[in-house]
Coordinates of C-alpha atoms and ligand atoms in Angstrom, one line a residue:
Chain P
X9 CA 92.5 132.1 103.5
X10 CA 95.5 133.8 102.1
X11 CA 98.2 133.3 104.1
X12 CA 101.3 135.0 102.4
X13 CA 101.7 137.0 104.5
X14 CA 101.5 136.7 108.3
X15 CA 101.6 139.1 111.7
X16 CA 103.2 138.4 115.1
X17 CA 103.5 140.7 117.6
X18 CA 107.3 140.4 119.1
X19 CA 109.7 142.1 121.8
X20 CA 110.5 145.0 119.2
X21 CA 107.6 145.5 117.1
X22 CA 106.0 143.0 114.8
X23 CA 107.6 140.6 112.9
X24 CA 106.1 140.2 109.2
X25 CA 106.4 137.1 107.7
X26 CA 106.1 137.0 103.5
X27 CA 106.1 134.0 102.1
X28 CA 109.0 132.6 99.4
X29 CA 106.5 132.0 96.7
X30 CA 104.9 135.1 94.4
X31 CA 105.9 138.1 93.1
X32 CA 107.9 140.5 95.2
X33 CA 105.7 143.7 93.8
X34 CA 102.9 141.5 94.3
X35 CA 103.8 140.8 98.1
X36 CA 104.6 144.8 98.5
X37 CA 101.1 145.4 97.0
X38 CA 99.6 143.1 99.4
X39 CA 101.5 144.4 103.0
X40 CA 100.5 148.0 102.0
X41 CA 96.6 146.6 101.7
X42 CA 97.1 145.0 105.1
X43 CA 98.5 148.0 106.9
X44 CA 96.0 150.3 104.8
X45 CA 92.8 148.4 106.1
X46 CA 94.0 148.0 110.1
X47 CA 93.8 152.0 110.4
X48 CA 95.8 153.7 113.2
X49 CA 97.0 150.2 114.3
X50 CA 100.6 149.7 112.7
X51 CA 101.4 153.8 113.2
X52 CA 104.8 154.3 114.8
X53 CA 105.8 150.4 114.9
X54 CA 108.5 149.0 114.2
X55 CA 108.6 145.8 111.9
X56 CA 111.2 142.8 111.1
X57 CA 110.9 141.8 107.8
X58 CA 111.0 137.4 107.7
X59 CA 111.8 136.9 104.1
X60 CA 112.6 133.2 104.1
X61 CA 115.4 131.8 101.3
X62 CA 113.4 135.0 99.0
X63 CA 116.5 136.6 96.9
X64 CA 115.6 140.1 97.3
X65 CA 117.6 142.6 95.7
X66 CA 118.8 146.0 97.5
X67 CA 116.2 148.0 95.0
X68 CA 113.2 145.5 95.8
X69 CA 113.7 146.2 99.6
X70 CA 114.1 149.7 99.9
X71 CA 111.3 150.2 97.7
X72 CA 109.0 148.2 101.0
X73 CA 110.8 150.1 103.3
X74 CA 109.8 153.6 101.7
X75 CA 106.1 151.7 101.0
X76 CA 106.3 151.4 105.2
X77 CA 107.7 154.6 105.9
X78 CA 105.3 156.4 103.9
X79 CA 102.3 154.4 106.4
X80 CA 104.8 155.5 109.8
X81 CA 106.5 152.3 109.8
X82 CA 110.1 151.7 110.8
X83 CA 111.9 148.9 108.8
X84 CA 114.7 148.0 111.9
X85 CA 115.6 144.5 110.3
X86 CA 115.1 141.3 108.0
X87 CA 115.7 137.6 109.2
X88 CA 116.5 135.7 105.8
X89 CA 118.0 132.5 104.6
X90 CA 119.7 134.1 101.8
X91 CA 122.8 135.6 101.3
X92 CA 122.3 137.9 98.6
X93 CA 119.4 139.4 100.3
X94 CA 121.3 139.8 103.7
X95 CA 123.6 141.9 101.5
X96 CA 120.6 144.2 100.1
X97 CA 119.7 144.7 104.0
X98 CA 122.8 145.4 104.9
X99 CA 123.6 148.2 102.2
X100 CA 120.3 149.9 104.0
X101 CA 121.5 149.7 107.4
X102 CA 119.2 147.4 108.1
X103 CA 119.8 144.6 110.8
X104 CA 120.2 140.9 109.9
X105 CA 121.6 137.9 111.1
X106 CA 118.7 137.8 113.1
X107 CA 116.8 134.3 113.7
X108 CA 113.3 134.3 114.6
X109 CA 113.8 132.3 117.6
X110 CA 115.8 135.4 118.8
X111 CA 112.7 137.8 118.2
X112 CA 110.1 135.7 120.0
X113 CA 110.0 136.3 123.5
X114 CA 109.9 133.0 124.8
X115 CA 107.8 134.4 128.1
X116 CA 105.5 136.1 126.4
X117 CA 102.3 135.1 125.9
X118 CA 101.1 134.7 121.8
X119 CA 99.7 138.3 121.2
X120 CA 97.2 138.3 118.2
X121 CA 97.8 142.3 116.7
X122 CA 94.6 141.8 114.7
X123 CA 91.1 142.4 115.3
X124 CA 89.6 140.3 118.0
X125 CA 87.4 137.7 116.9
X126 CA 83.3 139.2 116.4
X127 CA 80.9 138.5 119.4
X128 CA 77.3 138.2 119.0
X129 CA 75.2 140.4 121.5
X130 CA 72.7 138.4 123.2
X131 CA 70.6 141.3 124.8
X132 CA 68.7 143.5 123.1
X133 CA 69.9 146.5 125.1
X134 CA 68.9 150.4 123.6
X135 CA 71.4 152.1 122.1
X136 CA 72.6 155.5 124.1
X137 CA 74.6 158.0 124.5
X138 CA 78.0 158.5 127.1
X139 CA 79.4 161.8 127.6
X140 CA 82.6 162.2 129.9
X141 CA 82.7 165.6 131.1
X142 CA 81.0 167.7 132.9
X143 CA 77.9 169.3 130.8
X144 CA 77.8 173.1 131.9
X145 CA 75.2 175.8 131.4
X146 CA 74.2 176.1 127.8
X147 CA 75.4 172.7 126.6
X148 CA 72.3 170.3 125.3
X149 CA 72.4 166.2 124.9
X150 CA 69.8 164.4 123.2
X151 CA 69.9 160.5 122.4
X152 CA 67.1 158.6 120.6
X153 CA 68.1 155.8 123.2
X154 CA 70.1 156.3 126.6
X155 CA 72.3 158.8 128.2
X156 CA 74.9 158.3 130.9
X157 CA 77.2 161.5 131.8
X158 CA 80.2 161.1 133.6
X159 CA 80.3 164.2 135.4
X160 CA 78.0 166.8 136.4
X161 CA 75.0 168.3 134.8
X162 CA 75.0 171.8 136.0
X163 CA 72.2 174.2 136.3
X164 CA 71.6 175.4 132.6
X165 CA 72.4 171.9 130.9
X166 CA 69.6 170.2 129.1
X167 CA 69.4 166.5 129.1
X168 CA 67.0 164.3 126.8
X169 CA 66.5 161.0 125.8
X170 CA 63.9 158.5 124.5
X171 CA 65.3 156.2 127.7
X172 CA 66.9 156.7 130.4
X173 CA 69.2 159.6 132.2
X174 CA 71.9 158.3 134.6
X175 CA 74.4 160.8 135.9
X176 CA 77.7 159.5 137.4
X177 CA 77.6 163.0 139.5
X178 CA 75.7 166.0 140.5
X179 CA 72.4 166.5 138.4
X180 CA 71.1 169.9 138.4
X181 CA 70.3 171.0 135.2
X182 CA 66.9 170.2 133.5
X183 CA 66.5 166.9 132.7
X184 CA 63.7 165.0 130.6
X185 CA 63.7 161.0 130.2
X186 CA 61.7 159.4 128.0
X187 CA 60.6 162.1 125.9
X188 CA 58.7 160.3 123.3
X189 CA 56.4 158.8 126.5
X190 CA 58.2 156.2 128.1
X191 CA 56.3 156.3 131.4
X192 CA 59.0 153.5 132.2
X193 CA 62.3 155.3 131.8
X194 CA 64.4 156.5 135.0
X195 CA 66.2 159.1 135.5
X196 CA 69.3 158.6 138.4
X197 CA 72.0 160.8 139.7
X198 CA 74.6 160.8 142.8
X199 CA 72.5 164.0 143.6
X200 CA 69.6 164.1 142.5
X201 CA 68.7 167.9 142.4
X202 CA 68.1 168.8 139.1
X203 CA 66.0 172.6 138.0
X204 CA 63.5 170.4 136.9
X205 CA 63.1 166.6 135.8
X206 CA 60.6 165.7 133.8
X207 CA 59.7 162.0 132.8
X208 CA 57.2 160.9 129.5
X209 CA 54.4 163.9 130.4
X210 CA 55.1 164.0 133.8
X211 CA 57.3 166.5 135.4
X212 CA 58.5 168.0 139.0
X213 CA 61.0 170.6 140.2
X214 CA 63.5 170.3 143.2
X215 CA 62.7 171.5 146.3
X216 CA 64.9 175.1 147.1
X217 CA 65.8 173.4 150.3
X218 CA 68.7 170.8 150.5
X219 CA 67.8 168.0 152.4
X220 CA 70.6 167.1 153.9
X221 CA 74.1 165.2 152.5
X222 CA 73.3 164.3 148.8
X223 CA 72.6 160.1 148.1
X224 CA 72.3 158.5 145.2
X225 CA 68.4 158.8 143.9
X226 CA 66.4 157.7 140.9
X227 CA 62.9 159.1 139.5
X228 CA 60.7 157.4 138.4
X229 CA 56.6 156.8 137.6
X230 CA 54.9 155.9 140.0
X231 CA 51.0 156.0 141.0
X232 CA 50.8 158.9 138.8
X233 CA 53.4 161.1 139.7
X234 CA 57.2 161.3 139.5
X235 CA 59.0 159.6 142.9
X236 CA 62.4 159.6 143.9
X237 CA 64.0 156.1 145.8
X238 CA 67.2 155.7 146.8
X239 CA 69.4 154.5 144.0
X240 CA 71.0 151.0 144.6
Chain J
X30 CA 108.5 180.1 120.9
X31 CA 106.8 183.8 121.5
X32 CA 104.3 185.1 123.3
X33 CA 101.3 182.9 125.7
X34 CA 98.5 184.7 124.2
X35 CA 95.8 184.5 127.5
X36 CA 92.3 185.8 127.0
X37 CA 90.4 187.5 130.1
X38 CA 86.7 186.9 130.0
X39 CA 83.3 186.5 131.9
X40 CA 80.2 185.8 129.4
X41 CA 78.8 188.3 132.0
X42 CA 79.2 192.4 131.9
X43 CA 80.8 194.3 134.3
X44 CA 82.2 191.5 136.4
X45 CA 85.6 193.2 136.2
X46 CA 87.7 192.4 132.8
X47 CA 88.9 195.7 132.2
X48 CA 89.8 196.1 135.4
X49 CA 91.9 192.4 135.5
X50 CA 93.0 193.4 131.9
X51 CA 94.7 196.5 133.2
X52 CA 96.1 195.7 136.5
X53 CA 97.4 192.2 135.4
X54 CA 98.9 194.0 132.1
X55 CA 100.8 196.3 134.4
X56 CA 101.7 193.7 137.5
X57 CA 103.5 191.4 134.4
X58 CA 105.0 194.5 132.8
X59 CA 106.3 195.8 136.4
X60 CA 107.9 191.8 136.9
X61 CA 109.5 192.8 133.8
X62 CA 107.4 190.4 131.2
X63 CA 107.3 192.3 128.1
X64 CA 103.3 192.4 127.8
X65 CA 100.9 193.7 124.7
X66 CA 97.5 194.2 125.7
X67 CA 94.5 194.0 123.3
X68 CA 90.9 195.9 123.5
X69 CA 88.6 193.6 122.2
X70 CA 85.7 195.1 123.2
X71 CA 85.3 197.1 119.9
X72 CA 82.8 200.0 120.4
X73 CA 82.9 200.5 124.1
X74 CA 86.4 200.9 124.3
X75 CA 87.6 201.4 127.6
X76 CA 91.0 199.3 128.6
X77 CA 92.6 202.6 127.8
X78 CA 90.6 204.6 130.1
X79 CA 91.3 202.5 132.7
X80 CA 95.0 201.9 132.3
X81 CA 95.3 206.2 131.5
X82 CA 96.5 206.1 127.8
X83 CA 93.3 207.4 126.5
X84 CA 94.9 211.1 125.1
X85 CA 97.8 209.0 123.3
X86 CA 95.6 207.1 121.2
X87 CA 96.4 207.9 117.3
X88 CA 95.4 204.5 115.3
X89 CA 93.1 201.0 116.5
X90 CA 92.7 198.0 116.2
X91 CA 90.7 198.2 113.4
X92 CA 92.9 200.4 111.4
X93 CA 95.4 198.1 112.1
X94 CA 93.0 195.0 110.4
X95 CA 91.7 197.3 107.4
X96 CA 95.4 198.5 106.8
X97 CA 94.9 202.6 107.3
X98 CA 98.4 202.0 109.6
X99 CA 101.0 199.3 110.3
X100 CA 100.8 197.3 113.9
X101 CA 103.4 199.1 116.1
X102 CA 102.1 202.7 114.7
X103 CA 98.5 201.9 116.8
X104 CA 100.4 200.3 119.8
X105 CA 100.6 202.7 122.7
X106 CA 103.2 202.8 124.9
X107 CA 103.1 203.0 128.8
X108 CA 105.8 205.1 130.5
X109 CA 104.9 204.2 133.9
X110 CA 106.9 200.4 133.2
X111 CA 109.4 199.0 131.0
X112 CA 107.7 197.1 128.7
X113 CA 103.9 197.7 128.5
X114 CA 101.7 198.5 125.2
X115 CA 97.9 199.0 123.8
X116 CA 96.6 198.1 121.3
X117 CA 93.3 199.9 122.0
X118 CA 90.2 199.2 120.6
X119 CA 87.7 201.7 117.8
X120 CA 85.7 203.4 119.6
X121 CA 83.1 204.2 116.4
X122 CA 82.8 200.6 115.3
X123 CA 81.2 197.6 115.9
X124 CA 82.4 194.4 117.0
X125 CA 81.6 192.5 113.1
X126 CA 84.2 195.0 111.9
X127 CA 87.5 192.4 113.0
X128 CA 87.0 188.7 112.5
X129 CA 88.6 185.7 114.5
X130 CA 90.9 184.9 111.8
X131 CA 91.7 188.9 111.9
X132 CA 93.0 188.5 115.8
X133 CA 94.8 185.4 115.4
X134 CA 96.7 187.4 112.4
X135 CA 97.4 190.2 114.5
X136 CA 98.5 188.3 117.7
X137 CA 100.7 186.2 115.4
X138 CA 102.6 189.3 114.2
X139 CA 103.0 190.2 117.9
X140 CA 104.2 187.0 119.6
X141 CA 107.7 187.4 118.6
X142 CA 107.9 190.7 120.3
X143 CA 106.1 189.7 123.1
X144 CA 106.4 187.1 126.4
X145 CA 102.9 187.5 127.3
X146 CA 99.7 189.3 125.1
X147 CA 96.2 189.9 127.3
X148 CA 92.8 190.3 125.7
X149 CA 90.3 192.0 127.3
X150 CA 86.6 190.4 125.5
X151 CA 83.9 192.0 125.6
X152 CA 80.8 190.8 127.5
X153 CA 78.6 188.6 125.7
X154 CA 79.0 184.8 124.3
X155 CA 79.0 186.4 120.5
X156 CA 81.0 187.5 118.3
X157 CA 83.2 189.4 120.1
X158 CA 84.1 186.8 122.5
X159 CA 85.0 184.3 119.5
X160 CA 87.0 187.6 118.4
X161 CA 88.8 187.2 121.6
X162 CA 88.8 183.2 122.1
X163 CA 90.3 182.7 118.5
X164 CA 93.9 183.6 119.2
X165 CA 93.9 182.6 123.0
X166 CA 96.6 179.9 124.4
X167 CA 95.0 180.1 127.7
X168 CA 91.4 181.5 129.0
X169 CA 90.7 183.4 132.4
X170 CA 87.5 183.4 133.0
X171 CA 86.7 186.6 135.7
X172 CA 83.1 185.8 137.8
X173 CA 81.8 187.4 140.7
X174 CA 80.6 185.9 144.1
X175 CA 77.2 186.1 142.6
X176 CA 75.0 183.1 141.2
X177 CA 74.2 185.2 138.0
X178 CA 77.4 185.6 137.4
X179 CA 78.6 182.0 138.3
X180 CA 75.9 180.1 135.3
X181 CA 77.5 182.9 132.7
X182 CA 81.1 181.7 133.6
X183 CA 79.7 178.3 133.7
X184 CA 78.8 178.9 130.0
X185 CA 81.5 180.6 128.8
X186 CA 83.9 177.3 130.5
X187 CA 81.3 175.0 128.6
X188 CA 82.2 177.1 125.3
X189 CA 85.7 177.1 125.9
X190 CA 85.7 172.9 126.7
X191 CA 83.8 172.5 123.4
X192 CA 86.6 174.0 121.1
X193 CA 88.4 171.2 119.4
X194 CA 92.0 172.8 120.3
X195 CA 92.6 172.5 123.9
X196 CA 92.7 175.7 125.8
X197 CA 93.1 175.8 129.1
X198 CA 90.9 177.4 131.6
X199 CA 91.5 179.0 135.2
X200 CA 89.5 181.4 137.1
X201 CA 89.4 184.6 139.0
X202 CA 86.8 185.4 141.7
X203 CA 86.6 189.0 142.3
X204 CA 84.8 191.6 144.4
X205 CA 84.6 189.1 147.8
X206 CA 83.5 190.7 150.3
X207 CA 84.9 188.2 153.5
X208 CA 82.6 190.1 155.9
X209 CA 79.2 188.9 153.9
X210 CA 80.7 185.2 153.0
X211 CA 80.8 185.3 156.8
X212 CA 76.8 186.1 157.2
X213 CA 76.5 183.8 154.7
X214 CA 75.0 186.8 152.6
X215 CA 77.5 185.8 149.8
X216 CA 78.9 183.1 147.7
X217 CA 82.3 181.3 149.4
X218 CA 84.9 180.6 147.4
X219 CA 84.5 177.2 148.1
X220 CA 80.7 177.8 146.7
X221 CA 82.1 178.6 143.7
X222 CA 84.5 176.1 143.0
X223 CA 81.8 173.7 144.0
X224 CA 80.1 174.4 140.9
X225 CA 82.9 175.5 138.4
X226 CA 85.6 173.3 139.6
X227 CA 88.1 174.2 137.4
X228 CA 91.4 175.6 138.0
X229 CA 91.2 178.9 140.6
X230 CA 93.8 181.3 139.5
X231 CA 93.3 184.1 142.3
X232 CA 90.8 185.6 144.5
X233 CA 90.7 189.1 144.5
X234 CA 88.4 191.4 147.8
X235 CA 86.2 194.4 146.8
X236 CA 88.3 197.4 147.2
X237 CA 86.9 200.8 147.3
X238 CA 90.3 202.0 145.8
X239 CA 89.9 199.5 142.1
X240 CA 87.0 202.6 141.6
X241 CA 89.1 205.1 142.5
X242 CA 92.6 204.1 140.6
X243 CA 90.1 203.2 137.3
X244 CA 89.4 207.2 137.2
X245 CA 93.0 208.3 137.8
X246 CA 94.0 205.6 135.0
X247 CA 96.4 204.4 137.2
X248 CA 96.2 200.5 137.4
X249 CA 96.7 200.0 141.5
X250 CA 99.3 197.4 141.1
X251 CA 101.7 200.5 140.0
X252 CA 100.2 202.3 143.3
X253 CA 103.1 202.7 145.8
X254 CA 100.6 202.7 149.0
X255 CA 99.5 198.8 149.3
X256 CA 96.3 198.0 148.7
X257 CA 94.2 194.7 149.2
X258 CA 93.2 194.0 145.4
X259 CA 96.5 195.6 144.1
X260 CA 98.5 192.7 145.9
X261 CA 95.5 190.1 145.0
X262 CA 96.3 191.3 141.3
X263 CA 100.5 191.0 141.9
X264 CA 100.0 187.4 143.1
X265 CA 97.9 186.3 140.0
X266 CA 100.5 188.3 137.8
X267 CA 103.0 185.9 139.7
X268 CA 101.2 182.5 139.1
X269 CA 101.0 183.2 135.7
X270 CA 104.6 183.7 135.5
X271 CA 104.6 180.3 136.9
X272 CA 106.0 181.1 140.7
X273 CA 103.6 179.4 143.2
X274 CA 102.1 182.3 145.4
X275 CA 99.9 180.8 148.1
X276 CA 96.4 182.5 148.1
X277 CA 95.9 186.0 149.9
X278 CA 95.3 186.0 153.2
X279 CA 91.8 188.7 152.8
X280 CA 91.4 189.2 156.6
X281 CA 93.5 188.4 159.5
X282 CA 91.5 185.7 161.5
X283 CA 88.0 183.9 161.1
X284 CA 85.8 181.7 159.1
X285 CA 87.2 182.9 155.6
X286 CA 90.5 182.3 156.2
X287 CA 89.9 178.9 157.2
X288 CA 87.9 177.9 154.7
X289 CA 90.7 179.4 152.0
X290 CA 93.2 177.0 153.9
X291 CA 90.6 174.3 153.4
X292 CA 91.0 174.9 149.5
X293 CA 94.4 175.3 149.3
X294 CA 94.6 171.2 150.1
X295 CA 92.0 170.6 148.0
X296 CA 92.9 169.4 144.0
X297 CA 91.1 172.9 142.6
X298 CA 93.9 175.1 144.7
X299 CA 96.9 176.8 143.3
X300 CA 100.2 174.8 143.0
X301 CA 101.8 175.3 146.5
X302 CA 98.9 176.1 148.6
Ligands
ADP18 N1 87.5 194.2 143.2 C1 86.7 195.3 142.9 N2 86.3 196.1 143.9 C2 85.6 197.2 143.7 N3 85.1 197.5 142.5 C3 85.5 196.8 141.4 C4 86.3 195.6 141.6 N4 86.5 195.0 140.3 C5 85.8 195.8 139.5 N5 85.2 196.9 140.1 C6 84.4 197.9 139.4 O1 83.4 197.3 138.7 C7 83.0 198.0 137.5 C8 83.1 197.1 136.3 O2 84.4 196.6 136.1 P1 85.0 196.4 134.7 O3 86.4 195.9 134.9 O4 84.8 197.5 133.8 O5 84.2 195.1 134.2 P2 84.0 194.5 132.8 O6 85.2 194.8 132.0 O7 83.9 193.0 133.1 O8 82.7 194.9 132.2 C9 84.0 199.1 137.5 O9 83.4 200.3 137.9 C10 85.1 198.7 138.4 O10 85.8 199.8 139.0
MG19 MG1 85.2 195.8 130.0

């Protein structure tokens, strides 16, 4: 594992640690990877460089500070051992006489600014698709596996999936679950009263008449036809 | 900063645009907004009809785009208020003759001039609604009481949602009739918003006298005798200045009324109702 140079999230930023050994364009070279490959994560922070007993000249350091800049990183400070780099910081209007026990936040709890460590899934659950808005008329979905709206489905919106349909609101559009022939997938909705719901080859229209205050309902197969039960 | 560019649409024909387009042009102008409005409906011109600048036209829209005059040339003036202009639509073209990027071009060259620019689209979902939707900083969408009318705005709010730049959306109910919502004969407000919920930007009654100040080209707001719909149109001109103007009161006692109380508390009412 290389280890030259290390992350730790602090009260004003991060504070990056580059170890005294190597070559300093080598280091630079290596910081600019890191940032490169963590994406959007290091935009707009704010960074104190810990440079150990490292002579760094004034050149040398604003050469990473224009290297961090260019990624929308703020170089606020250095904590260093040595004088003559202190003196390069300084010339840039950067803050030192910093200690790193002064950065840490004694309180706070370690944060890791990485990526979290991988888990492995244990079920096998169908891949699917989540929409957060409201789908009006015209708009069409389609997932090879699941799809869960967070919002309405109003009349006009077409919903289909190789699974199941679950709407986190009002479904009345036309919806079709388990297109492919799924006589097992479900379709469920706060209210349930969509222009018409199909499921596998089966299929069934709402009644015109509302029945009363909407509940939560799911379709589903059963003895041949498509049945709605109250969804709990 | 210049002009809010603020497109007035429907999906649906006939639902009352032009109409919107012309009164809410002149209410602005008449709170002394300085306020451009744009025909988009290449073709079936008719904003100018409606707002009585018909005889003044000399150049269009689409002169304007293909470069037979310079902007301010085609825009037309209104006498009746300090700071009102056309800029009419052809009348012997069709809508593929101006592209979006052509709109967006020619309401750039009038922000500066301008605090707020209208666009009346035509009906339709096509091409000359993405005419009139490619400049737009805000979208009023115009339906009617009316289920057909309801799923078009429906769709045209679903197209607006999809752009990648966010553009807000509010809507105008017109032609309610309080006396059928009563019978239940008609589509409530509340009805409506039930299925649109979106933003509700002003509710304006049928009015036997929108017909009648369309002919004269005479937008009603300008009308010195008050009128229902005129004042419906004034308030909406106000909210989009930003004043909060509580919702029209469109008959005096009754079931209506209530139920527009009822939506001024709820989270789809204007600011201040
Ligand atoms: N509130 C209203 N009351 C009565 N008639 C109206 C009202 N709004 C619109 N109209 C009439 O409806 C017709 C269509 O209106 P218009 O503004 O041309 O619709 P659009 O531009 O959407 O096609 C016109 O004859 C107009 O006078
Ligand atoms: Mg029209």
């Amino acid at each position: 594992m290389d280890d030259s140079i290390t992350l730790k999230g602090i009260k004003d930023g991060l504070l990056v640690t580059i170890r005294s050994e190597g070559k300093w364009s080598d280091m630079a070279g290596r910081l600019a990877a890191i940032i490169d490959s963590q994406g959007e994560f290091f935009r707009g922070a704010r960074v104190t460089l810990a440079l150990g007993d490292r002579d760094v000249r004034r050149g040398e350091l604003a050469s990473v500070q224009a290297l961090l800049a260019q990624r929308g990183v703020t170089l606020t400070g250095i904590v260093s051992e040595s004088a003559s780099t202190g003196g390069s910081a300084r010339k840039l209007g950067l803050r030192t006489g910093l200690s790193i026990a002064d950065l840490i936040d004694p309180h706070e709890a370690p944060t890791q600014p990485l990526k979290p460590p991988p888990i492995d899934s244990e079920e096998r659950g169908t891949q699917g698709v989540l929409v957060r808005r409201t789908l009006r008329n015209g708009r069409t979905v389609h997932s090879a596996g699941h799809v869960v709206v967070l919002g309405d489905v109003n009349a006009g919106a077409v919903v289909t999936a190789v699974g199941d349909v679950i709407v986190w609101g009002r479904l009345r559009g036309t919806v079709h679950a388990g297109v492919e022939g799924d006589e097992s997938a479900v379709v469920c909705a706060l209210d349930l009263s969509p222009t018409q719901l199909r499921i596998a080859g089966y299929l069934t229209i709402s009644p015109d008449e509302r029945r009363g205050r909407p509940r939560p309902e799911k379709a589903l197969v059963r003895n041949g036809r498509i049945e709605a039960e109250t969804w709990e | 900063m210049g002009a809010r560019v603020i497109t007035i649409t429907s999906g649906k024909g006939g639902v009352g645009k032009t109409t919107a387009t012309a009164n809410l042009s002149a209410a602005l102008a008449s709170l002394n907004q300085r306020v451009a409005c744009i025909d988009a409906d290449i073709g079936l011109r008719n904003l100018d009809v409606v707002m009585g600048l018909e005889n003044r036209i000399v150049y269009d829209l689409v002169d304007v785009v293909e470069g037979r005059c310079k902007l301010r040339q085609a825009m037309v003036k209104d006498k009746r208020v300090p700071d009102l202009y056309l800029l009419p639509a052809a009348q012997t073209r069709d809508k593929t003759a101006i592209s979006p990027q052509d709109m967006v071009v020619v309401t750039n060259q009038l922000r500066d001039d301008f605090d707020l620019i209208l666009i009346d689209s035509p009906a339709g979902i096509e091409w000359g609604f993405r005419n009139a939707l490619a400049p737009a900083d805000e979208v009023v969408v115009i339906t009617n009481p009316e289920v057909s009318a309801v799923r078009d705005a429906d769709r045209i709010i679903g197209l607006v949602e999809a752009e990648d730049r966010h553009v807000p959306v509010s809507l105008v109910i017109n032609r309610v009739k309080p006396e059928m919502v009563r019978r239940g004969d008609m589509l409530s407000v509340d009805d409506v918003m039930d299925i649109l919920a979106i933003r509700l930007l002003g509710v304006i009654p049928e009015d036997e006298m929108i017909l009648i100040s369309s002919n004269r080209g005479a937008p009603l707001v300008l009308d010195n005798e008050r009128s229902l719909a005129g004042e419906a149109f004034l308030n909406i001109a106000r909210r989009l200045t930003g004043e909060k103007v509580p919702l029209l009161r469109l008959e005096q006692k009754g079931g209506f009324l209530r139920r527009l109380s009822r939506m001024f508390g709820s989270s789809n009412a204007m600011p201040g109702e």
